[in-house]
Coordinates of C-alpha atoms and ligand atoms in Angstrom, one line a residue:
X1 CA 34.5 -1.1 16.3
X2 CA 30.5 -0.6 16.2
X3 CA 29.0 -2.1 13.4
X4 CA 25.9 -1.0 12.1
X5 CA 23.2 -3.2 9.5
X6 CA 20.3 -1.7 7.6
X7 CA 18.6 -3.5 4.3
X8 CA 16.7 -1.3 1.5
X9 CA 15.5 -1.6 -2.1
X10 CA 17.2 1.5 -2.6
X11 CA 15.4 2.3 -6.2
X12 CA 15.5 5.3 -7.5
X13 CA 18.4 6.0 -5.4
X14 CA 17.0 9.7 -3.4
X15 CA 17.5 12.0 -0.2
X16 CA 15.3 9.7 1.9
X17 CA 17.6 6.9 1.2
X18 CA 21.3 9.3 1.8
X19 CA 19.5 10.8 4.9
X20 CA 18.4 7.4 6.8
X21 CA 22.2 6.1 5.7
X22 CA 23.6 9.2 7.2
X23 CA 22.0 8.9 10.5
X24 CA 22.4 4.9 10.7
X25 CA 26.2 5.1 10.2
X26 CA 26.7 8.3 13.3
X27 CA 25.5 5.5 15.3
X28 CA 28.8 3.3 14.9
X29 CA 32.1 3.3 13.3
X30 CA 31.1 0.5 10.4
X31 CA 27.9 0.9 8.5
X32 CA 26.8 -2.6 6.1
X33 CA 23.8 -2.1 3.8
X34 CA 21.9 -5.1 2.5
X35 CA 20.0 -4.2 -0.6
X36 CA 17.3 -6.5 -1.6
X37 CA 17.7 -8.8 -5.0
X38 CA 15.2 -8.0 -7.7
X39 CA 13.4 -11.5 -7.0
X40 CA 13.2 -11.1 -3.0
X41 CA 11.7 -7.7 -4.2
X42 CA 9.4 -9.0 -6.3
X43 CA 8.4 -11.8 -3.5
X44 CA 7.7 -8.9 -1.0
X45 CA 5.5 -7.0 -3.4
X46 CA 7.1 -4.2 -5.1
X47 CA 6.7 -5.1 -8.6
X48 CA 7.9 -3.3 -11.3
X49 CA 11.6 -1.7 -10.5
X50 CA 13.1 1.2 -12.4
X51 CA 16.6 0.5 -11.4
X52 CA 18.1 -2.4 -12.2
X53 CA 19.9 -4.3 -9.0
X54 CA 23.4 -3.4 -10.2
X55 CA 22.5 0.2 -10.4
X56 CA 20.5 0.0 -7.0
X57 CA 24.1 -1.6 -5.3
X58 CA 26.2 0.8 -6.9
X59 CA 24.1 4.2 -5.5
X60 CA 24.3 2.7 -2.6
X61 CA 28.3 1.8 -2.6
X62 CA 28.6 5.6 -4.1
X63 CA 27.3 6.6 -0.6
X64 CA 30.2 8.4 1.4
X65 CA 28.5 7.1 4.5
X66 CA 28.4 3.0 3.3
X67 CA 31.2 0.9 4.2
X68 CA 30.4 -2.4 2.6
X69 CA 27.7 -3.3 0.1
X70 CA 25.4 -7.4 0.3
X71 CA 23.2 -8.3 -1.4
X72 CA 19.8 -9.5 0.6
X73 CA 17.9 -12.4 -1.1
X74 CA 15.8 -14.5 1.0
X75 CA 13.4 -14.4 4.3
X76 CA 15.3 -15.0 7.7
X77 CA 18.8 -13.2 6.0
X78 CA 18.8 -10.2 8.5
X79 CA 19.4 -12.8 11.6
X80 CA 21.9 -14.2 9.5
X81 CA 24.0 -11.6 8.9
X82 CA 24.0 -9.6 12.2
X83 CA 25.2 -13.0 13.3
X84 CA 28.0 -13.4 10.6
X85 CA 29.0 -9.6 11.1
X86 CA 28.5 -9.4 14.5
X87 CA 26.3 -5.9 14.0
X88 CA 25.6 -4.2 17.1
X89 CA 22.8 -2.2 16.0
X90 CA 20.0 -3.2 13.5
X91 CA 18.7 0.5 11.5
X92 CA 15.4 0.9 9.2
X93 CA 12.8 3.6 8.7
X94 CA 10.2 4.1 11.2
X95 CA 7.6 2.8 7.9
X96 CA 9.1 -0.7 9.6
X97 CA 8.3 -0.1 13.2
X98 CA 7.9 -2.6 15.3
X99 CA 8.2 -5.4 12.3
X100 CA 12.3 -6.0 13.1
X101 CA 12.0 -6.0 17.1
X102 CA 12.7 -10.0 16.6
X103 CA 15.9 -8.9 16.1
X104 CA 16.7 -7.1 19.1
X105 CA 17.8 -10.8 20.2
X106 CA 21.1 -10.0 18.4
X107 CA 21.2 -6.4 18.6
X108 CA 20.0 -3.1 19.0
X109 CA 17.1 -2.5 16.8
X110 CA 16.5 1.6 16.2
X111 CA 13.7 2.9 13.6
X112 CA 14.9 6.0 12.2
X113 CA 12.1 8.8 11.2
X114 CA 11.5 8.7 7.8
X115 CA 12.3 12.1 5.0
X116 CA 9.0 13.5 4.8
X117 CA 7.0 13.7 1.1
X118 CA 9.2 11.3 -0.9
X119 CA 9.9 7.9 -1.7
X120 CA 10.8 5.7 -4.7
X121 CA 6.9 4.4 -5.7
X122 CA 6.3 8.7 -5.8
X123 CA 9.5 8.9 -7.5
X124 CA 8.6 5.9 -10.1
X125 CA 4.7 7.1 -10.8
X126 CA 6.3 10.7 -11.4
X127 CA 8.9 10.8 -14.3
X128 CA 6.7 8.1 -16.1
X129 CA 3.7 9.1 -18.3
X130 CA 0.8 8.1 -16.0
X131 CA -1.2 4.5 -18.1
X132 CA -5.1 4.7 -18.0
X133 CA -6.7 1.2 -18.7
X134 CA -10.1 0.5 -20.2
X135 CA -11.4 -2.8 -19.1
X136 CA -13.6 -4.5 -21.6
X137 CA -16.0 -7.2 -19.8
X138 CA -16.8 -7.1 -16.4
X139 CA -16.9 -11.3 -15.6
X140 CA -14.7 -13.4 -13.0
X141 CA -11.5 -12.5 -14.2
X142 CA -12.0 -9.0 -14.7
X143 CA -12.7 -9.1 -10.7
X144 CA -9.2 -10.1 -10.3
X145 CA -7.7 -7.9 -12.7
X146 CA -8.4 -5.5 -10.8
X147 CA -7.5 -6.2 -8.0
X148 CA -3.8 -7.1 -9.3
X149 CA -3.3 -4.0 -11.0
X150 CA -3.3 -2.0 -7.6
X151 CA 0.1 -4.2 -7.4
X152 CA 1.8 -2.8 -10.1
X153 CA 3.3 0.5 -9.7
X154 CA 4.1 2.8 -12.4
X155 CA 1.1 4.7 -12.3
X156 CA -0.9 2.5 -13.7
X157 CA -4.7 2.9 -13.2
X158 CA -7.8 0.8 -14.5
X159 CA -10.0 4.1 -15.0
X160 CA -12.6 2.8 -17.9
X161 CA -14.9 0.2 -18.1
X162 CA -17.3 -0.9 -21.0
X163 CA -19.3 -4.2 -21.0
X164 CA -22.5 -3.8 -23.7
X165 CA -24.4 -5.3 -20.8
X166 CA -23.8 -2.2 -18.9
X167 CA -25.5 -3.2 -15.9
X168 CA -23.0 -5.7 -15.5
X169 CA -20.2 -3.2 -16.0
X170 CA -22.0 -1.3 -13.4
X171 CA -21.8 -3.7 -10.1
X172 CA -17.9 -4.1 -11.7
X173 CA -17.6 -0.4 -11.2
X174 CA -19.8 0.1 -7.9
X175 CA -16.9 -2.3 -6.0
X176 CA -14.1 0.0 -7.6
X177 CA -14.7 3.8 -7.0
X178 CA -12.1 5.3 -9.8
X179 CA -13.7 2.9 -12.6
X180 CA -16.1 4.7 -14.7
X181 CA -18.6 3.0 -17.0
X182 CA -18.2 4.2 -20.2
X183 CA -21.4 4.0 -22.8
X184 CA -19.5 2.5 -26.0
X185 CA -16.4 0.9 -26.8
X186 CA -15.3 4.1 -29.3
X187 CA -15.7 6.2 -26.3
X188 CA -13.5 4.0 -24.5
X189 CA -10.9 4.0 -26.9
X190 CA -10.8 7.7 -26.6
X191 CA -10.6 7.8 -23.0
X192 CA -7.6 5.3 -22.1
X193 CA -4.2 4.5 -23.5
X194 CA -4.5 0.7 -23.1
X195 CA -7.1 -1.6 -23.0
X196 CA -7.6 -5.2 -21.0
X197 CA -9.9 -7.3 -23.5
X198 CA -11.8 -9.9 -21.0
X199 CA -14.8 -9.9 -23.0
X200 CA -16.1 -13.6 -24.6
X201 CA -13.4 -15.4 -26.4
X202 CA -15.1 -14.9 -30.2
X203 CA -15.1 -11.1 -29.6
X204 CA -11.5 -11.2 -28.6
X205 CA -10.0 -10.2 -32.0
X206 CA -12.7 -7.4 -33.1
X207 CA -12.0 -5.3 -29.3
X208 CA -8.3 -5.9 -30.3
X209 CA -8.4 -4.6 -33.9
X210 CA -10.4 -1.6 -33.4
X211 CA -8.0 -0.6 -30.1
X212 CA -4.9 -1.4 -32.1
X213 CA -6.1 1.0 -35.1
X214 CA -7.3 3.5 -32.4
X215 CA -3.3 3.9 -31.7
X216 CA -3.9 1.8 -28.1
X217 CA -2.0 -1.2 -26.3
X218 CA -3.3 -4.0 -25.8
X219 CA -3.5 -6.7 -23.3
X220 CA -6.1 -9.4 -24.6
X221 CA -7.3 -12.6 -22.7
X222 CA -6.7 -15.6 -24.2
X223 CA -7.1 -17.0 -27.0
X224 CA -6.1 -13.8 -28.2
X225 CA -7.8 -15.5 -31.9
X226 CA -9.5 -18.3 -33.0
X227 CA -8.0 -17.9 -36.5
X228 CA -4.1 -18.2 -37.5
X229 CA -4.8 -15.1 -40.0
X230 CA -6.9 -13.1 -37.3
X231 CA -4.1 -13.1 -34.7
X232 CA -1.5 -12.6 -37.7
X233 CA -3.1 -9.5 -39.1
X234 CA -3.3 -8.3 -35.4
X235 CA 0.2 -8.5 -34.5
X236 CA 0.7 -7.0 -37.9
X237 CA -1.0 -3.8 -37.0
X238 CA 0.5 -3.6 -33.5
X239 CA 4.2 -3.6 -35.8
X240 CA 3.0 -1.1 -38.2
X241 CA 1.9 1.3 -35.2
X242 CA 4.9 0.2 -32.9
X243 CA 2.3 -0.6 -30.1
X244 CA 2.1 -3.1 -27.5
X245 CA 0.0 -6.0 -28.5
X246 CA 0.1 -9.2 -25.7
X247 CA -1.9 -12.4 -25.2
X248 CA -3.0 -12.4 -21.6
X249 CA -1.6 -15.9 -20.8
X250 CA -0.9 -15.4 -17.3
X251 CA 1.9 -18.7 -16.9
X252 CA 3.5 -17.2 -19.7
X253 CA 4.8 -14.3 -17.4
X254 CA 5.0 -15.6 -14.2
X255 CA 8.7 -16.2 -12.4
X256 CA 7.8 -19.9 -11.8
X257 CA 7.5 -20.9 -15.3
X258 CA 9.7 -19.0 -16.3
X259 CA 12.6 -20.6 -14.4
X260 CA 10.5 -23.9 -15.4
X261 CA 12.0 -23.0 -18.7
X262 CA 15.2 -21.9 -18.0
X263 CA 16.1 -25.0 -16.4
X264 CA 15.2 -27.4 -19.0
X265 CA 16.7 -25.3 -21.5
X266 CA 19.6 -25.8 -19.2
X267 CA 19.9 -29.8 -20.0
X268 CA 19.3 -30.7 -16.7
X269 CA 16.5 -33.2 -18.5
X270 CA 18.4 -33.9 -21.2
X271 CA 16.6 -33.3 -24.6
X272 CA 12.7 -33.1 -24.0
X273 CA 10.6 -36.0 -25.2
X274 CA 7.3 -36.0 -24.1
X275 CA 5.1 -33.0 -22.4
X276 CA 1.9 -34.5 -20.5
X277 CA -0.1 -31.5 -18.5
X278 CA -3.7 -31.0 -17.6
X279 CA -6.0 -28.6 -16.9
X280 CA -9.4 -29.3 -15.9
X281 CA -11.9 -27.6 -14.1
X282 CA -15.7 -28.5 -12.5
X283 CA -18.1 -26.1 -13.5
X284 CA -21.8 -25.5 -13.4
X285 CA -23.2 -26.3 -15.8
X286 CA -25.0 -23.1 -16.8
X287 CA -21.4 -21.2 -17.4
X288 CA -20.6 -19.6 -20.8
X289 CA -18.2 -22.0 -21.7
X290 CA -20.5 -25.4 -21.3
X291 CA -23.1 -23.3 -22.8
X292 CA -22.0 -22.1 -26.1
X293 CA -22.1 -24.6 -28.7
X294 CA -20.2 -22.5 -30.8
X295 CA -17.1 -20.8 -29.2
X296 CA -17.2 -22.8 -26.0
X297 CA -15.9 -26.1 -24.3
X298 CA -12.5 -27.4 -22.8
X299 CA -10.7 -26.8 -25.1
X300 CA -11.1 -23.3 -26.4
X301 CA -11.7 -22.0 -22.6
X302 CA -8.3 -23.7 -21.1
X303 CA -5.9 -25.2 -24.0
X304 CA -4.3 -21.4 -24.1
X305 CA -2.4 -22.9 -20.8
X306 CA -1.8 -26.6 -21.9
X307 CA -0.7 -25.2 -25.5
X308 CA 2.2 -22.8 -23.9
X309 CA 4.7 -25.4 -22.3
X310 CA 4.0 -27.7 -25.3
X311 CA 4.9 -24.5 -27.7
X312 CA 7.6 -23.4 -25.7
X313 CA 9.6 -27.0 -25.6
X314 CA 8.3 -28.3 -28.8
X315 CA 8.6 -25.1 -30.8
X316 CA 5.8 -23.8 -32.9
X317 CA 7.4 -25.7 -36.6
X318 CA 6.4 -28.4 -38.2
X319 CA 3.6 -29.9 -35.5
X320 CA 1.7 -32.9 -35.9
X321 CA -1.8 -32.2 -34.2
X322 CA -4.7 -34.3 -33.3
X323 CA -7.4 -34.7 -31.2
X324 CA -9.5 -37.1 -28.7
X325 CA -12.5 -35.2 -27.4
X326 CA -15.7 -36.4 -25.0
X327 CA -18.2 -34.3 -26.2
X328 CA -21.8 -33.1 -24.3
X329 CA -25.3 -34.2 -25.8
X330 CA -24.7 -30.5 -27.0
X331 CA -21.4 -31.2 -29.1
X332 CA -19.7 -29.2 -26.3
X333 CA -16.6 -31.2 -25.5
X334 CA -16.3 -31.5 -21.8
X335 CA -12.7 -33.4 -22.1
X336 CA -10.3 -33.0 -25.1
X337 CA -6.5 -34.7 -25.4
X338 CA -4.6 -32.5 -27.8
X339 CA -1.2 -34.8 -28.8
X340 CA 1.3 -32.8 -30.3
X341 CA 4.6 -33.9 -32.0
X342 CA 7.0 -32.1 -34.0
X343 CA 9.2 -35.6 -34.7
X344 CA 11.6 -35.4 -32.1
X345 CA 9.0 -35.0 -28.8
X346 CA 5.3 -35.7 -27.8
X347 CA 3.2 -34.7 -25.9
X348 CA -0.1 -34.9 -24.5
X349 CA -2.7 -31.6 -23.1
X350 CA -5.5 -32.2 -21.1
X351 CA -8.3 -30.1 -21.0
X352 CA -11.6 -30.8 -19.5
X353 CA -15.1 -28.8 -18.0
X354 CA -17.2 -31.2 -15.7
X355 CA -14.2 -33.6 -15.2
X356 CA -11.4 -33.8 -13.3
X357 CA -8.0 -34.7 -13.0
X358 CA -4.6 -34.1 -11.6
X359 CA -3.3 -30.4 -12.6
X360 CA 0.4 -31.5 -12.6
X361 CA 3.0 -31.2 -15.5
X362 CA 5.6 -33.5 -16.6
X363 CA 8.4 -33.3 -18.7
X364 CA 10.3 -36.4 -19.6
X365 CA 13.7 -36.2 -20.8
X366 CA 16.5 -38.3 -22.0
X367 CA 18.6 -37.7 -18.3
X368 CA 15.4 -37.3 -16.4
X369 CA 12.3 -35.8 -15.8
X370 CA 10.4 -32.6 -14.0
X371 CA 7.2 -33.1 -12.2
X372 CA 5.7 -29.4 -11.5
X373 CA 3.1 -29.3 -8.9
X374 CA -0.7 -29.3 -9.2
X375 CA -1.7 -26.0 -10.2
X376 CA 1.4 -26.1 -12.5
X377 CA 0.0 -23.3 -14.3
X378 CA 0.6 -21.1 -11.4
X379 CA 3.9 -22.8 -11.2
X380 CA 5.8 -22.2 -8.1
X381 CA 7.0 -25.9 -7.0
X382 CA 8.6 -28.2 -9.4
X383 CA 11.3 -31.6 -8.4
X384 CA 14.0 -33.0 -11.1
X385 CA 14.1 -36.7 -10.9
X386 CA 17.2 -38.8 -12.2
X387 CA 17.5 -42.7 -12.2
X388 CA 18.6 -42.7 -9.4
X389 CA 15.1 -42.1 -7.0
X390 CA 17.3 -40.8 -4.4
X391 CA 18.5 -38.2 -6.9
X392 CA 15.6 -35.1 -6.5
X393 CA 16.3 -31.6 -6.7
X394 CA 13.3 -29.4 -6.0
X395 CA 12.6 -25.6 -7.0
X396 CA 10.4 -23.1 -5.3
X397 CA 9.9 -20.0 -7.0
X398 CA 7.0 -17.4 -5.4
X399 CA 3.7 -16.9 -7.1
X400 CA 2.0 -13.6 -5.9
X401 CA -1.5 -13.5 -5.8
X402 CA -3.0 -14.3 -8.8
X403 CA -0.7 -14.2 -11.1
X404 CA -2.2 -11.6 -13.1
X405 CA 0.3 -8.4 -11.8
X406 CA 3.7 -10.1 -13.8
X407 CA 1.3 -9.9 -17.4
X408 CA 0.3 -6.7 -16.5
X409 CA 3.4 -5.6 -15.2
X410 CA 5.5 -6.7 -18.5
X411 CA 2.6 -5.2 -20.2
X412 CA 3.7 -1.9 -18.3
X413 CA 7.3 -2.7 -18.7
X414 CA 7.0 -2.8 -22.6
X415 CA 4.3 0.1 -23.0
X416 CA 7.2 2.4 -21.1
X417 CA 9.9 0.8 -23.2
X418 CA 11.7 -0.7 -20.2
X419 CA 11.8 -3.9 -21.9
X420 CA 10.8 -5.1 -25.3
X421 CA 11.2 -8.8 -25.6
X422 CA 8.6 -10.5 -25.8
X423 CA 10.3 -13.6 -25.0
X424 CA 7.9 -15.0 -22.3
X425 CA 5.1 -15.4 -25.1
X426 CA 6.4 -14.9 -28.7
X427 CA 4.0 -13.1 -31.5
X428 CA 4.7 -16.7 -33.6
X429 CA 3.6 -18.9 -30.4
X430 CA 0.3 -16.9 -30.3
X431 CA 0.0 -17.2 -33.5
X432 CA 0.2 -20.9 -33.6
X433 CA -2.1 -21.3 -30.9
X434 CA -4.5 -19.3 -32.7
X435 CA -3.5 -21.6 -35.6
X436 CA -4.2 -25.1 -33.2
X437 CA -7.6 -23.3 -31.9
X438 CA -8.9 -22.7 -35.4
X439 CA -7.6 -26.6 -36.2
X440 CA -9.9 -27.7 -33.6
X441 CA -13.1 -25.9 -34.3
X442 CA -12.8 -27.4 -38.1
X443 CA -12.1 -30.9 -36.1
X444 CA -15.1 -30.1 -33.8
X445 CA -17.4 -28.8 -36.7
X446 CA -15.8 -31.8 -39.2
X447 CA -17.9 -34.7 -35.9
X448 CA -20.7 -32.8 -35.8
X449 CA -21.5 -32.6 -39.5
X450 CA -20.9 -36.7 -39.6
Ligands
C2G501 N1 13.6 5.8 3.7 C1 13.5 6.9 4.5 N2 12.8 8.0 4.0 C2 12.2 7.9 2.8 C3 12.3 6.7 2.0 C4 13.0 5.6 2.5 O1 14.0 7.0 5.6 N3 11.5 9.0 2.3 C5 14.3 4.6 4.3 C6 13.4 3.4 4.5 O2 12.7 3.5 5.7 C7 14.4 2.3 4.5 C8 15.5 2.8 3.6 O3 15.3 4.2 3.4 O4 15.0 2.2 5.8 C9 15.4 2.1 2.2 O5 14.0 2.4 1.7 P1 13.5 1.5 0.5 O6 14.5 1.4 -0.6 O7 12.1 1.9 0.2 O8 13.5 0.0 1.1 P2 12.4 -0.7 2.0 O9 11.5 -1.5 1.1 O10 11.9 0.2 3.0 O11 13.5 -1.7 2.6 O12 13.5 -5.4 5.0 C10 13.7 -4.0 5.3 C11 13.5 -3.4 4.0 O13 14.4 -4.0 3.1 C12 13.6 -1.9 3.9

């Protein structure tokens, strides 16, 4: 009996995938296919899936040529299993040549010629209506924004840009050849079907109104308001015009934090009593945010990340919110403690410009408590910790890149209607933090006029 072992994602289940099984099982008498997990896909790069895992496992079971179906989930598997299943010959596409030879300790390692002119990324940009961005701002993070979106699949293309400093939207475009500058915002709006706001916080909710009433999606940077009523009337018009309206909060949407949440949720704390995180950052001095008396300081340029655990475990009801902020001979505040209680938990969030502190999270709980890592808002490692010090159960969970291709991604996801939750960061928890921002520019304005 001459077992044969080949692994695929297997999406969008097509002739390249029946022809490479058909020629790896003439090679023996028992053919096993591995088809990757939706995580371990994600991990390796390919983002946004059409086919959900149990549809991509049962194509692949349908195939007359596929004995047995496993599911591949982690790095190091393949040695694994041509161990446990004693294979004799290892199979893939010649796309992996040369990457599997490790395995030829075990086995036979063959790459098979690959179909010509089709695979599943073709197959995913295809059937879907191609998404043209518009980009508004060309600063730091637009840099990275577009770099991220060449992650996502789905045909999704930043193809405008529009900064009212247009030189500055010019060097943006010169690095990024499909990117055209375009000479006004309306013209923008006419060009794309969704638009990335990444222009200066206070001009966050204007971009977003006039895109929203323009019939476009919308992924704005955080805050997505400074006002509860700004960010209410927002969502309000993205309802009315059944369009996609999300606060770019990048934790929010990232696996890490995600299963961050899950786990708590899952008791394995206990019930959640006290939040502390931080998020701090050394700056020159001359940056917009230690620079604008008005819109700019610790706390409106980074509580958008200490506010979103705090929301999620607290809930956004009945909060009690105050403030402690070291403020700049400028009135800037260069550190701000935001304690939030809802009578049942506290918590504490850390922002600071200029100073520094550990970027770690924890959350204390009546059984125990969860340290995530330094930078816990690009969560990937976090540890439970019992009574017992012994007692430590740690997480890793994979953070691509920059984070920025899950927002955009989910962004994607919901434009296409693929999903429509918005579970990973609720209209009512932007809201509130457009509600706790506005709270602490009257706190902020309330010192200054003392
Ligand atoms: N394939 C092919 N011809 C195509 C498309 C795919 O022969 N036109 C082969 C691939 O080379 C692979 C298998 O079909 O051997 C599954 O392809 P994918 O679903 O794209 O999976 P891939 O990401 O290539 O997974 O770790 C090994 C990987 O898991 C292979």
């Amino acid at each position: 009996m001459k077992t044969v072992i080949t692994y695929g994602v297997f999406d969008l289940y097509h002739e390249g995938h029946e022809n490479l099984l058909r020629r790896a099982k003439a090679l023996g008498d028992r053919l096993i296919v591995g088809v990757t997990s939706n995580e371990f896909t994600k991990q390796r790069g390919k983002l946004l899936l059409a086919d959900s895992l149990d549809i991509r496992m049962a194509n692949v079971r349908n195939c007359p040529y596929v004995d047995e179906v496993i599911l591949e989930d982690h790095y190091g598997q393949k040695a694994e299993d041509i161990q446990k299943y004693r294979a004799d010959v290892f199979v893939v596409g010649d796309d992996w040549k040369g990457k599997f030879d490790y395995l030829r300790k075990w086995c036979e390692v063959v790459y098979l010629p690959r179909t010509p002119g089709i695979s599943s990324s073709s197959l995913r940009t295809a059937p879907y209506p191609k998404i043209s961005f518009g980009v508004v701002g060309s600063g730091r993070i637009v840099r990275r924004f577009l770099e991220e979106i060449k992650t996502v699949h789905g045909g999704v293309h930043a193809e405008q840009i529009y900064n009212p400093h247009r030189e500055s939207a010019e060097r943006a475009a010169a690095e990024h050849p499909d990117l055209s500058v375009c000479d006004s915002y309306p013209n923008m709006l006419k060009l794309c079907d969704a638009v990335y706001i990444a222009s200066p916080h206070e001009t966050h909710y204007a971009y977003a109104k006039e895109a929203l009433q323009e019939g476009k999606h919308v992924l704005c940077e955080k805050p997505l308001a400074l006002k509860e009523a700004e960010a209410k009337e927002l969502f309000a018009i993205a309802e009315e015009k059944s369009l996609v309206l999300m606060e770019a909060v990048k934790t929010a949407y990232c696996p890490g934090f995600t299963r961050l949440l899950s786990i708590i949720e899952t008791g394995f704390i206990g019930e959640v009593r006290d939040v502390e995180c931080s998020f701090t950052k050394l700056t020159a001095p001359d940056v917009r945010e230690r620079t604008d008396t008005e819109y700019g300081g610790a706390f409106t340029e980074l509580a958008s990340y200490t506010l979103l655990p705090v929301l999620k475990l607290l809930g956004c009801k009945d909060l009690q919110v105050r403030f402690d902020s070291q403020f700049d001979e400028n009135g800037i505040d260069l550190y701000t403690k935001a304690y939030i209680s809802n009578g049942k938990a506290l918590s504490c969030g850390k922002t600071g410009l200029g100073v520094k502190t550990e970027g770690s999270m924890i959350v204390a709980g009546t059984d125990g408590y969860i340290r995530v890592e330094a930078p816990w808002w690009k969560t990937s490692r976090f540890s439970i910790h019992h009574e017992d010090p012994q007692d430590i159960q740690d997480f890793k969970v994979y953070f691509a890149g920059e984070g920025l291709r899950y927002e955009i991604a989910e962004f994607v996801d919901r434009i296409q209607g693929w999903h429509t939750s918005d579970y990973h960061l609720t209209k009512e928890e932007s809201i509130t933090m457009a509600r706790i921002f506005e709270q602490y520019l009257e706190y902020r304005k309330g010192l200054r006029e003392e």
